[in-house]
Amino acid sequence: MRLDLPLVDAHCHTVVADSPDRAAFELMLGEADRPAPEGVSYADSLLGLAVRRWCAPILDLSPGTGLDDYLARRESLGPEEVGRRLLGAAGLSHLLVDTGLGNDAGRAGPGEGGGFWSLATLAAASSADVREVVRLESVAERLVDSGVDADDFAQAYVEALRAATREAVGVKSILAYRYGFEIDLSRPSSDEVTLAARGWLDSLRSPDAAADAAAGAGRQVRLDDPVLLRFVLWCGVDRGLPVQVHTGFGDRDLRLPRVNPALLQPFLEAVEPTGTPIVLLHCYPYQRQAGWLAAVYPNVYVDVGLTVSHVGARAQAVLAEFCELAPFGKLLFSTDAYRLPELYAVGVAQFRHAFGALLSTWRHEGAMSAKDAERFARQVGSENARRLYSL
Amino acid sequence: MRLDLPLVDAHCHTVVADSPDRAAFELMLGEADRPAPEGVSYADSLLGLAVRRWCAPILDLSPGTGLDDYLARRESLGPEEVGRRLLGAAGLSHLLVDTGLGNDAGRAGPGEGGGFWSLATLAAASSADVREVVRLESVAERLVDSGVDADDFAQAYVEALRAATREAVGVKSILAYRYGFEIDLSRPSSDEVTLAARGWLDSLRSPDAAADAAAGAGRQVRLDDPVLLRFVLWCGVDRGLPVQVHTGFGDRDLRLPRVNPALLQPFLEAVEPTGTPIVLLHCYPYQRQAGWLAAVYPNVYVDVGLTVSHVGARAQAVLAEFCELAPFGKLLFSTDAYRLPELYAVGVAQFRHAFGALLSTWRHEGAMSAKDAERFARQVGSENARRLYSL
Amino acid sequence: MRLDLPLVDAHCHTVVADSPDRAAFELMLGEADRPAPEGVSYADSLLGLAVRRWCAPILDLSPGTGLDDYLARRESLGPEEVGRRLLGAAGLSHLLVDTGLGNDAGRAGPGEGGGFWSLATLAAASSADVREVVRLESVAERLVDSGVDADDFAQAYVEALRAATREAVGVKSILAYRYGFEIDLSRPSSDEVTLAARGWLDSLRSPDAAADAAAGAGRQVRLDDPVLLRFVLWCGVDRGLPVQVHTGFGDRDLRLPRVNPALLQPFLEAVEPTGTPIVLLHCYPYQRQAGWLAAVYPNVYVDVGLTVSHVGARAQAVLAEFCELAPFGKLLFSTDAYRLPELYAVGVAQFRHAFGALLSTWRHEGAMSAKDAERFARQVGSENARRLYSL
């Protein structure tokens, strides 16, 4: 079946304003953060093939055009035109943008700062309604420069989060990158938070850190204290908006065995009485575990973003695993696009192609009716997100 | 190939005597124990679709009939007729019924107690030979009311288990729900058992517990002491009948990371000299781990029940994963049906359809002969269970 | 597509010189180390079917011939002719043989010792270039008989490894079988190594051990001290040749939950600055985890050996999972054949068939061009290994 309805991209990021060269393009494509060894190209992957397949025609090239020719065409069109074409072709009704990456400086009032597109530019290119998802850890990291002291930290965070999320449709946790889920995730006490804030703020404001900052060494403000990570997560829950939680693969900054979403069970149970929905992002290779969580916890949802793009031609097989236990009313499409506008186009094309083919297969073998298939396509591609994020 | 031989249902439960309404039906269908949120239906799942596909025709409706119409027809036929049709159509030669669920009160002499069908009613509806599988934890829980004291607990348990299993073909452990497998599973000493029994019995017979019981608060007798759980498990091993062990998914009462059957390796090695077979139930999403265990431990078997029903249209793909390493002589069919007679019909239909299609595919691509395919169908569908459970 | 290029078998072992009877053949086929129970045959598995499918024609029988007839034909041809045919038909350009199994005694100067084929005989039968991979633990175990004392152990090991690897193309770690990866894998200090060597050597040279050895009880020299295991692993890294690491399934001597290659992340990061490549062998059922590691760590490679043979008709599905995230330049073919020459023939045939079919499918559905498919076939089947092992 043709799955051509306008989609809600329920988790994505901004894109770079410049034209990357081949080396940079290959790194922006995947999750590696340093060059491949001699003889290996990151673009020789299912994701790289998917870019050549789906994006080349949008730039007037044949599907499958080689990467050098693709990048030459990209260069000749210029990054603005490339971005406009790739985002414009995607057919997205909404972009729910995690502003904690790329556009951080411009979050309060998005501009073209830092070499990334503003939310306004994203909106213009995609003709979509752009809404914000606020990264919980970033709000804490931005507090450091405000001079807040430890005793006031908790209150200041709650206020900062309220201000930051005034227009937001959701919040996001990257605990997966800072600690993983093999940790007590209960709500910390006020005293614990104050104590932890003191330790964290002191370390950032030590003479050494100040000297580094003064020397332009780019002080690394990174929330990694486990008590504070739990604290901001629970502030997110209290805020009442859906909480997107990074689970499963990503870049090497996480430990894969510790980001299995099933490790979140005690947390999911603790959250349940609040009624706040939890959205498990990505999940791979734990998509089956995630499907089970969505089947047994009413407030748990699963977002297929990142995974569907990265596994390219395998998207149909992997999407099928997401569907094994999860009710269709709990599954959400997203691209998790970041840096390259190609990742918007690929995420969308791969989902339309693969989920469409999956539903068709099931329909033709008698597992569902045409009406069911259409309904599930609408749910996963759009309606679930509209309902969950109140779009 | 048509896989139409009579099947042995090697692990199943009784069904409810009444007609559930839509909300109750949706909950009985899957593993959730509380309602889905607004806008989500548990029946919009591969399992829900499988019910509409396979059961509707048995109730004279078109395959895929919507759930409301299906339930209306169900209501008009009445629960007895529905149960007779769904169980009767299944083509089962044997039902090995775990009596620890639903029919607990009626175990010694099954009646229509508690709103569940008796074993006799199950037998009449299915025209199958109904045999019992005794839940190890339930035998201990029933001992509490006998007034046994801690010093006599071990001996009393052994005698109660012997009495309870006089006619049984197997025993079953739900350690997965009480503790999981990340635990020392060696046989406890007599002193350890007595000490643990004292603690457990005292807690159940405390003035508070007695007051609760007197107030009709339904004292929860739940064996969850880890020493006693190990003890009853080893009594099950000593009994010599096959020990069915719940592994993998189920309801949210278990922690999914702790029920990976591969965590049982030390236990499987300790059991091996006794010769008692261990049957790993369900296994999902650890079916590949289970297949490896069956390939390297002579006394380990794998039962595909629950999984094959719940993943619906994905049953062929998931069954294929079970087969990757496990010898065909180690795989067992079951439905794990419980509460809804639909789960008998779906489990059987899904298995016949999916395993038949899998064997056909392999035969047509040259991976096995027609004779091999027929032999494996007989083994997994019937012969392995007949041999293992001495039917 | 026909994937008929000469392949590099990047990880394999020697084969037995004699004709096994049926019971021995069944055990040599798989990973079980003791007989199957009554009514079960290990040959009734996807691997057993693959042997009958691919090897029977090489012995002039119809594909799928029953095992008894197959073994009778095998017997009549004699083990030398059988080995010559099965290895000769494989079309291998190189065999990278782990000499730590089977041929251990003959490692320094391979002979027909111990009932196994020498490297020279393997080379003659396969018409391939045979190169050695040295097992790190074996080098330490052989040191015991040299009378080295604990203070000199570290230096003696380094020298012994240098001597043993003079002609080798790689080294191999079987830490998976001795401890698994849930362990601190940092480089131990000199003092730690000396202390651990003292403990290990003393235990092996105790009067009890000596008496056992004198009584012909076959003293078990098995390196299992965790400090020494870390030490030899790091000596392997320092040697600079690619380090093959057993991960995932194998025989029951390993604990499956502890051999997930993703548990190696801290080790992989510690190795990275040295530039030494790490090759994750087998990986199943963690092939997706392995693919991610290959995608984010430049020096990490993935070898599909053992897995592709053992899952038989499922090889295409499992290979597809390997490819989901791993760049094609990081994937390596091997058979991991051991004891039975059938495992060479099956590993090769299954790979040519399954990877060829996978690439064809992707090509026909438009996911890659014919040119890409041919390039990936060459890379995975040969070029990656040639580049990595400097063949």
Short mmCIF file of C-alpha atoms in Angstrom, two decimals, chain C:
data_model
loop_
_atom_site.label_atom_id
_atom_site.label_comp_id
_atom_site.label_asym_id
_atom_site.label_seq_id
_atom_site.Cartn_x
_atom_site.Cartn_y
_atom_site.Cartn_z
CA MET C 1 23.72 -13.37 -7.82
CA ARG C 2 26.32 -16.14 -8.01
CA LEU C 3 28.83 -15.48 -5.32
CA ASP C 4 31.60 -17.66 -6.71
CA LEU C 5 34.77 -15.75 -6.02
CA PRO C 6 37.56 -17.54 -4.10
CA LEU C 7 36.96 -16.91 -0.40
CA VAL C 8 39.33 -16.23 2.45
CA ASP C 9 38.38 -18.42 5.40
CA ALA C 10 39.42 -15.99 8.09
CA HIS C 11 38.94 -18.31 11.04
CA CYS C 12 39.07 -22.09 11.00
CA HIS C 13 40.61 -25.16 12.60
CA THR C 14 42.01 -28.48 11.56
CA VAL C 15 40.00 -31.65 10.95
CA VAL C 16 40.17 -35.20 12.28
CA ALA C 17 42.15 -37.76 10.35
CA ASP C 18 39.80 -40.67 11.09
CA SER C 19 36.22 -41.60 10.16
CA PRO C 20 33.88 -40.89 13.06
CA ASP C 21 30.96 -43.23 13.65
CA ARG C 22 27.44 -41.82 13.74
CA ALA C 23 27.48 -40.93 17.44
CA ALA C 24 30.84 -39.18 17.14
CA PHE C 25 29.79 -37.49 13.90
CA GLU C 26 26.70 -36.02 15.56
CA LEU C 27 28.78 -34.64 18.39
CA MET C 28 31.43 -33.21 16.07
CA LEU C 29 28.71 -31.53 14.08
CA GLY C 30 27.43 -29.22 16.76
CA GLU C 31 28.42 -27.72 20.08
CA ALA C 32 27.10 -30.49 22.36
CA ASP C 33 29.70 -32.53 24.19
CA ARG C 34 27.55 -35.49 25.30
CA PRO C 35 24.94 -37.68 23.63
CA ALA C 36 21.42 -36.49 22.95
CA PRO C 37 18.64 -38.16 24.96
CA GLU C 38 16.66 -41.07 23.56
CA GLY C 39 14.52 -39.97 20.65
CA VAL C 40 16.55 -36.87 19.82
CA SER C 41 19.22 -36.53 17.15
CA TYR C 42 21.55 -33.55 16.96
CA ALA C 43 21.56 -34.09 13.21
CA ASP C 44 17.87 -33.18 13.07
CA SER C 45 18.81 -29.54 13.08
CA LEU C 46 19.33 -26.85 10.48
CA LEU C 47 23.05 -27.61 10.61
CA GLY C 48 22.48 -31.34 10.10
CA LEU C 49 20.21 -30.58 7.18
CA ALA C 50 22.81 -28.25 5.70
CA VAL C 51 25.41 -31.03 5.78
CA ARG C 52 23.07 -33.39 3.97
CA ARG C 53 22.17 -30.66 1.48
CA TRP C 54 25.56 -29.30 0.58
CA CYS C 55 27.96 -32.17 1.26
CA ALA C 56 26.06 -35.16 -0.11
CA PRO C 57 26.54 -34.08 -3.76
CA ILE C 58 30.27 -33.66 -3.19
CA LEU C 59 30.32 -37.34 -2.21
CA ASP C 60 28.22 -38.25 -5.32
CA LEU C 61 24.94 -38.57 -3.37
CA SER C 62 21.69 -36.72 -3.90
CA PRO C 63 21.22 -33.57 -1.85
CA GLY C 64 19.37 -34.46 1.36
CA THR C 65 20.48 -38.09 1.48
CA GLY C 66 19.79 -39.52 4.94
CA LEU C 67 22.59 -39.47 7.45
CA ASP C 68 23.09 -43.24 7.64
CA ASP C 69 23.57 -43.48 3.89
CA TYR C 70 25.74 -40.41 3.97
CA LEU C 71 28.00 -41.92 6.63
CA ALA C 72 28.17 -45.23 4.77
CA ARG C 73 29.36 -43.41 1.65
CA ARG C 74 31.81 -41.45 3.76
CA GLU C 75 33.16 -44.69 5.20
CA SER C 76 33.56 -46.27 1.80
CA LEU C 77 35.47 -43.29 0.42
CA GLY C 78 37.74 -43.07 3.45
CA PRO C 79 38.56 -39.96 5.48
CA GLU C 80 41.36 -38.74 3.23
CA GLU C 81 39.29 -38.74 0.09
CA VAL C 82 36.33 -37.24 1.94
CA GLY C 83 38.48 -34.46 3.33
CA ARG C 84 40.11 -33.81 -0.02
CA ARG C 85 36.75 -33.58 -1.74
CA LEU C 86 35.04 -31.39 0.84
CA LEU C 87 37.95 -29.01 1.26
CA GLY C 88 38.80 -29.07 -2.42
CA ALA C 89 35.27 -28.13 -3.45
CA ALA C 90 35.17 -25.17 -1.11
CA GLY C 91 37.02 -22.76 -3.36
CA LEU C 92 39.09 -21.13 -0.65
CA SER C 93 42.12 -19.00 -1.41
CA HIS C 94 43.34 -18.82 2.19
CA LEU C 95 42.78 -20.66 5.44
CA LEU C 96 43.61 -18.75 8.62
CA VAL C 97 43.90 -21.63 11.04
CA ASP C 98 43.62 -21.28 14.81
CA THR C 99 46.20 -23.85 15.90
CA GLY C 100 45.11 -23.88 19.52
CA LEU C 101 42.62 -26.70 18.91
CA GLY C 102 43.33 -30.22 17.77
CA ASN C 103 46.76 -29.72 16.39
CA ASP C 104 48.29 -28.17 19.44
CA ALA C 105 51.19 -30.56 19.86
CA GLY C 106 52.21 -30.12 16.27
CA ARG C 107 51.98 -26.37 16.23
CA ALA C 108 55.69 -25.61 16.04
CA GLY C 109 56.20 -28.18 13.29
CA PRO C 110 52.80 -29.48 12.16
CA GLY C 111 52.54 -33.26 11.76
CA GLU C 112 49.69 -35.75 11.73
CA GLY C 113 49.85 -35.88 15.55
CA GLY C 114 46.81 -36.36 17.72
CA GLY C 115 44.55 -37.69 14.99
CA PHE C 116 44.26 -34.30 13.31
CA TRP C 117 45.39 -33.11 9.93
CA SER C 118 48.55 -31.05 9.78
CA LEU C 119 48.54 -27.60 8.26
CA ALA C 120 50.38 -29.03 5.27
CA THR C 121 47.67 -31.61 4.69
CA LEU C 122 44.99 -28.93 5.01
CA ALA C 123 46.87 -26.87 2.45
CA ALA C 124 47.20 -29.75 0.03
CA ALA C 125 43.53 -30.71 0.31
CA SER C 126 42.22 -27.17 -0.07
CA SER C 127 44.79 -25.87 -2.56
CA ALA C 128 44.73 -22.80 -0.36
CA ASP C 129 47.38 -20.72 1.30
CA VAL C 130 47.32 -21.81 4.95
CA ARG C 131 48.31 -19.22 7.55
CA GLU C 132 48.35 -19.45 11.30
CA VAL C 133 46.38 -17.68 14.02
CA VAL C 134 47.95 -18.21 17.45
CA ARG C 135 45.79 -18.74 20.50
CA LEU C 136 47.01 -16.47 23.27
CA GLU C 137 46.05 -18.76 26.13
CA SER C 138 47.76 -21.78 24.58
CA VAL C 139 51.08 -20.00 24.50
CA ALA C 140 50.82 -19.47 28.25
CA GLU C 141 49.76 -23.04 28.87
CA ARG C 142 52.72 -24.38 26.94
CA LEU C 143 55.03 -22.26 29.08
CA VAL C 144 54.18 -24.28 32.17
CA ASP C 145 56.23 -27.27 31.07
CA SER C 146 59.20 -25.04 30.32
CA GLY C 147 59.78 -24.67 34.07
CA VAL C 148 59.53 -20.88 33.92
CA ASP C 149 59.20 -19.28 37.33
CA ALA C 150 56.73 -16.59 38.28
CA ASP C 151 59.21 -13.72 38.26
CA ASP C 152 60.17 -14.47 34.69
CA PHE C 153 56.70 -15.37 33.49
CA ALA C 154 55.77 -12.06 31.90
CA GLN C 155 59.00 -11.74 29.97
CA ALA C 156 58.94 -15.40 28.97
CA TYR C 157 55.40 -15.03 27.69
CA VAL C 158 56.24 -12.04 25.56
CA GLU C 159 59.18 -13.92 24.04
CA ALA C 160 57.18 -17.09 23.52
CA LEU C 161 54.41 -15.14 21.83
CA ARG C 162 56.89 -13.39 19.58
CA ALA C 163 58.39 -16.73 18.58
CA ALA C 164 55.01 -18.39 18.12
CA THR C 165 53.67 -15.60 15.94
CA ARG C 166 56.68 -15.11 13.71
CA GLU C 167 54.71 -16.41 10.72
CA ALA C 168 51.23 -15.81 12.08
CA VAL C 169 48.66 -13.42 10.64
CA GLY C 170 46.69 -12.95 13.83
CA VAL C 171 46.19 -13.98 17.42
CA LYS C 172 43.08 -15.23 19.16
CA SER C 173 41.54 -14.88 22.61
CA ILE C 174 39.21 -17.40 24.20
CA LEU C 175 38.56 -15.29 27.26
CA ALA C 176 34.89 -15.97 26.57
CA TYR C 177 35.44 -19.56 27.68
CA ARG C 178 37.57 -18.75 30.67
CA TYR C 179 35.79 -15.84 32.27
CA GLY C 180 33.53 -13.96 29.92
CA PHE C 181 33.56 -10.20 29.54
CA GLU C 182 31.97 -9.05 32.80
CA ILE C 183 35.40 -8.37 34.17
CA ASP C 184 37.85 -5.48 34.38
CA LEU C 185 39.86 -5.84 31.17
CA SER C 186 42.45 -3.14 31.80
CA ARG C 187 46.10 -3.98 31.45
CA PRO C 188 47.43 -5.47 34.70
CA SER C 189 50.62 -4.16 36.32
CA SER C 190 53.85 -6.17 36.32
CA ASP C 191 53.46 -6.91 39.99
CA GLU C 192 49.94 -8.18 39.53
CA VAL C 193 51.10 -10.47 36.74
CA THR C 194 53.97 -11.89 38.76
CA LEU C 195 51.73 -12.52 41.74
CA ALA C 196 49.06 -14.18 39.61
CA ALA C 197 51.65 -16.27 37.77
CA ARG C 198 53.00 -17.48 41.08
CA GLY C 199 49.59 -18.61 42.21
CA TRP C 200 48.78 -20.29 38.93
CA LEU C 201 52.13 -22.04 38.48
CA ASP C 202 52.22 -23.19 42.09
CA SER C 203 48.77 -24.74 41.77
CA LEU C 204 49.87 -26.63 38.67
CA ARG C 205 53.13 -27.78 40.22
CA SER C 206 51.75 -28.76 43.59
CA PRO C 207 52.52 -32.30 44.79
CA ASP C 208 48.90 -33.22 44.10
CA ALA C 209 49.07 -31.99 40.53
CA ALA C 210 52.43 -33.68 40.01
CA ALA C 211 51.07 -36.95 41.37
CA ASP C 212 48.08 -36.68 39.04
CA ALA C 213 50.38 -36.07 36.11
CA ALA C 214 52.68 -38.96 37.10
CA ALA C 215 49.61 -41.20 37.38
CA GLY C 216 48.74 -40.26 33.82
CA ALA C 217 45.65 -38.42 34.95
CA GLY C 218 46.35 -35.86 32.24
CA ARG C 219 47.01 -32.75 34.22
CA GLN C 220 44.67 -30.10 32.96
CA VAL C 221 46.70 -27.03 32.12
CA ARG C 222 44.08 -24.40 31.71
CA LEU C 223 44.78 -20.71 31.96
CA ASP C 224 41.86 -19.37 33.94
CA ASP C 225 43.38 -16.79 36.25
CA PRO C 226 41.68 -13.50 35.42
CA VAL C 227 44.82 -11.40 35.81
CA LEU C 228 46.79 -13.68 33.51
CA LEU C 229 43.92 -13.75 31.02
CA ARG C 230 44.02 -9.95 30.89
CA PHE C 231 47.79 -10.07 30.63
CA VAL C 232 47.89 -12.39 27.63
CA LEU C 233 45.11 -10.42 25.95
CA TRP C 234 47.12 -7.23 26.24
CA CYS C 235 50.26 -8.99 25.04
CA GLY C 236 48.18 -9.93 22.02
CA VAL C 237 47.21 -6.30 21.54
CA ASP C 238 50.85 -5.22 21.88
CA ARG C 239 51.89 -7.75 19.25
CA GLY C 240 50.02 -5.60 16.75
CA LEU C 241 48.43 -8.37 14.67
CA PRO C 242 44.62 -8.45 14.51
CA VAL C 243 43.20 -9.97 17.71
CA GLN C 244 40.33 -12.40 17.10
CA VAL C 245 38.06 -12.58 20.14
CA HIS C 246 35.55 -15.39 20.60
CA THR C 247 32.18 -13.79 21.38
CA GLY C 248 28.69 -15.26 21.48
CA PHE C 249 27.74 -18.92 21.42
CA GLY C 250 30.01 -21.94 21.40
CA ASP C 251 29.96 -25.00 23.62
CA ARG C 252 28.45 -25.02 27.11
CA ASP C 253 31.77 -24.15 28.68
CA LEU C 254 30.80 -20.50 28.32
CA ARG C 255 28.05 -18.51 30.00
CA LEU C 256 26.01 -16.94 27.22
CA PRO C 257 25.00 -13.76 29.11
CA ARG C 258 28.67 -12.96 29.74
CA VAL C 259 29.90 -13.20 26.16
CA ASN C 260 27.89 -10.37 24.67
CA PRO C 261 30.52 -8.46 22.67
CA ALA C 262 29.02 -5.15 23.79
CA LEU C 263 30.43 -5.91 27.24
CA LEU C 264 33.84 -5.33 25.64
CA GLN C 265 33.27 -1.59 25.12
CA PRO C 266 35.73 -0.42 27.80
CA PHE C 267 38.35 -2.81 26.42
CA LEU C 268 37.76 -1.68 22.84
CA GLU C 269 38.25 1.91 23.90
CA ALA C 270 41.42 1.06 25.78
CA VAL C 271 42.81 -0.76 22.74
CA GLU C 272 41.92 1.95 20.24
CA PRO C 273 45.03 4.15 20.72
CA THR C 274 47.26 1.16 19.94
CA GLY C 275 45.71 0.80 16.52
CA THR C 276 45.43 -2.97 16.88
CA PRO C 277 42.32 -4.29 15.12
CA ILE C 278 39.87 -6.41 17.13
CA VAL C 279 37.85 -9.02 15.28
CA LEU C 280 34.67 -10.17 17.02
CA LEU C 281 34.12 -13.81 16.10
CA HIS C 282 30.72 -15.58 15.77
CA CYS C 283 28.72 -13.08 17.86
CA TYR C 284 25.37 -14.95 17.73
CA PRO C 285 22.86 -14.14 19.16
CA TYR C 286 24.50 -10.74 19.63
CA GLN C 287 25.14 -10.03 15.94
CA ARG C 288 23.24 -6.74 16.13
CA GLN C 289 25.31 -5.59 19.07
CA ALA C 290 28.43 -6.57 17.14
CA GLY C 291 27.28 -4.64 14.10
CA TRP C 292 26.90 -1.52 16.18
CA LEU C 293 30.38 -1.92 17.66
CA ALA C 294 31.81 -2.19 14.13
CA ALA C 295 29.90 0.96 13.18
CA VAL C 296 31.20 3.14 16.00
CA TYR C 297 34.71 1.80 16.77
CA PRO C 298 37.11 2.22 13.84
CA ASN C 299 39.31 -0.71 14.88
CA VAL C 300 36.50 -3.23 15.38
CA TYR C 301 35.60 -5.91 12.80
CA VAL C 302 33.02 -8.68 12.81
CA ASP C 303 33.49 -12.27 11.61
CA VAL C 304 30.36 -14.24 10.72
CA GLY C 305 31.99 -17.68 11.07
CA LEU C 306 30.37 -20.51 13.02
CA THR C 307 27.06 -18.65 13.02
CA VAL C 308 26.47 -18.86 9.28
CA SER C 309 27.13 -22.61 9.28
CA HIS C 310 25.18 -23.50 12.39
CA VAL C 311 21.96 -21.72 11.53
CA GLY C 312 21.78 -23.45 8.14
CA ALA C 313 18.72 -22.36 6.19
CA ARG C 314 18.47 -19.31 8.43
CA ALA C 315 21.83 -17.96 7.31
CA GLN C 316 20.34 -15.29 5.07
CA ALA C 317 18.18 -13.89 7.88
CA VAL C 318 21.04 -13.89 10.36
CA LEU C 319 23.54 -12.39 7.91
CA ALA C 320 21.02 -9.63 7.28
CA GLU C 321 21.13 -8.76 10.98
CA PHE C 322 24.91 -8.56 10.90
CA CYS C 323 24.56 -6.04 8.06
CA GLU C 324 22.03 -3.76 9.73
CA LEU C 325 24.58 -1.37 11.20
CA ALA C 326 28.04 -2.70 10.30
CA PRO C 327 29.76 -1.13 7.29
CA PHE C 328 30.40 -3.80 4.63
CA GLY C 329 34.10 -3.02 4.93
CA LYS C 330 34.05 -4.42 8.48
CA LEU C 331 32.45 -7.83 7.89
CA LEU C 332 34.48 -10.98 7.35
CA PHE C 333 33.60 -14.42 6.13
CA SER C 334 34.91 -17.54 7.86
CA THR C 335 33.71 -21.09 8.44
CA ASP C 336 35.11 -21.79 11.93
CA ALA C 337 35.23 -25.38 10.65
CA TYR C 338 36.64 -27.88 13.18
CA ARG C 339 37.02 -31.64 13.21
CA LEU C 340 34.65 -32.39 10.30
CA PRO C 341 35.69 -31.31 6.80
CA GLU C 342 31.93 -31.02 6.21
CA LEU C 343 32.03 -27.81 8.21
CA TYR C 344 34.32 -26.26 5.61
CA ALA C 345 32.00 -27.26 2.80
CA VAL C 346 28.87 -26.20 4.66
CA GLY C 347 30.29 -22.90 5.84
CA VAL C 348 31.34 -21.97 2.34
CA ALA C 349 28.20 -23.20 0.58
CA GLN C 350 25.90 -21.60 3.09
CA PHE C 351 27.69 -18.28 2.85
CA ARG C 352 27.80 -18.25 -0.94
CA HIS C 353 24.13 -19.18 -1.06
CA ALA C 354 22.83 -16.93 1.68
CA PHE C 355 24.92 -13.80 1.18
CA GLY C 356 24.41 -14.10 -2.57
CA ALA C 357 20.65 -14.33 -2.07
CA LEU C 358 20.66 -11.43 0.36
CA LEU C 359 22.56 -9.16 -2.02
CA SER C 360 20.28 -10.24 -4.89
CA THR C 361 17.20 -9.43 -2.89
CA TRP C 362 18.49 -6.00 -2.02
CA ARG C 363 19.50 -5.39 -5.61
CA HIS C 364 16.15 -6.43 -7.01
CA GLU C 365 14.20 -4.31 -4.60
CA GLY C 366 16.31 -1.29 -5.51
CA ALA C 367 18.30 -0.98 -2.30
CA MET C 368 21.65 -1.29 -4.07
CA SER C 369 23.10 -1.46 -7.58
CA ALA C 370 24.58 -4.58 -9.17
CA LYS C 371 27.97 -2.92 -8.91
CA ASP C 372 27.52 -2.28 -5.19
CA ALA C 373 26.39 -5.86 -4.63
CA GLU C 374 29.45 -7.25 -6.38
CA ARG C 375 31.72 -4.95 -4.46
CA PHE C 376 30.25 -5.98 -1.09
CA ALA C 377 30.51 -9.65 -2.04
CA ARG C 378 34.21 -9.21 -2.78
CA GLN C 379 34.78 -7.20 0.38
CA VAL C 380 33.11 -9.58 2.81
CA GLY C 381 34.24 -12.76 1.06
CA SER C 382 37.85 -11.82 0.50
CA GLU C 383 39.12 -8.26 0.34
CA ASN C 384 38.46 -7.22 3.92
CA ALA C 385 40.41 -10.23 5.19
CA ARG C 386 43.26 -9.67 2.73
CA ARG C 387 43.61 -6.09 3.85
CA LEU C 388 43.17 -6.75 7.57
CA TYR C 389 45.45 -9.79 7.83
CA SER C 390 47.92 -8.51 5.19
CA LEU C 391 47.53 -11.63 3.03
#
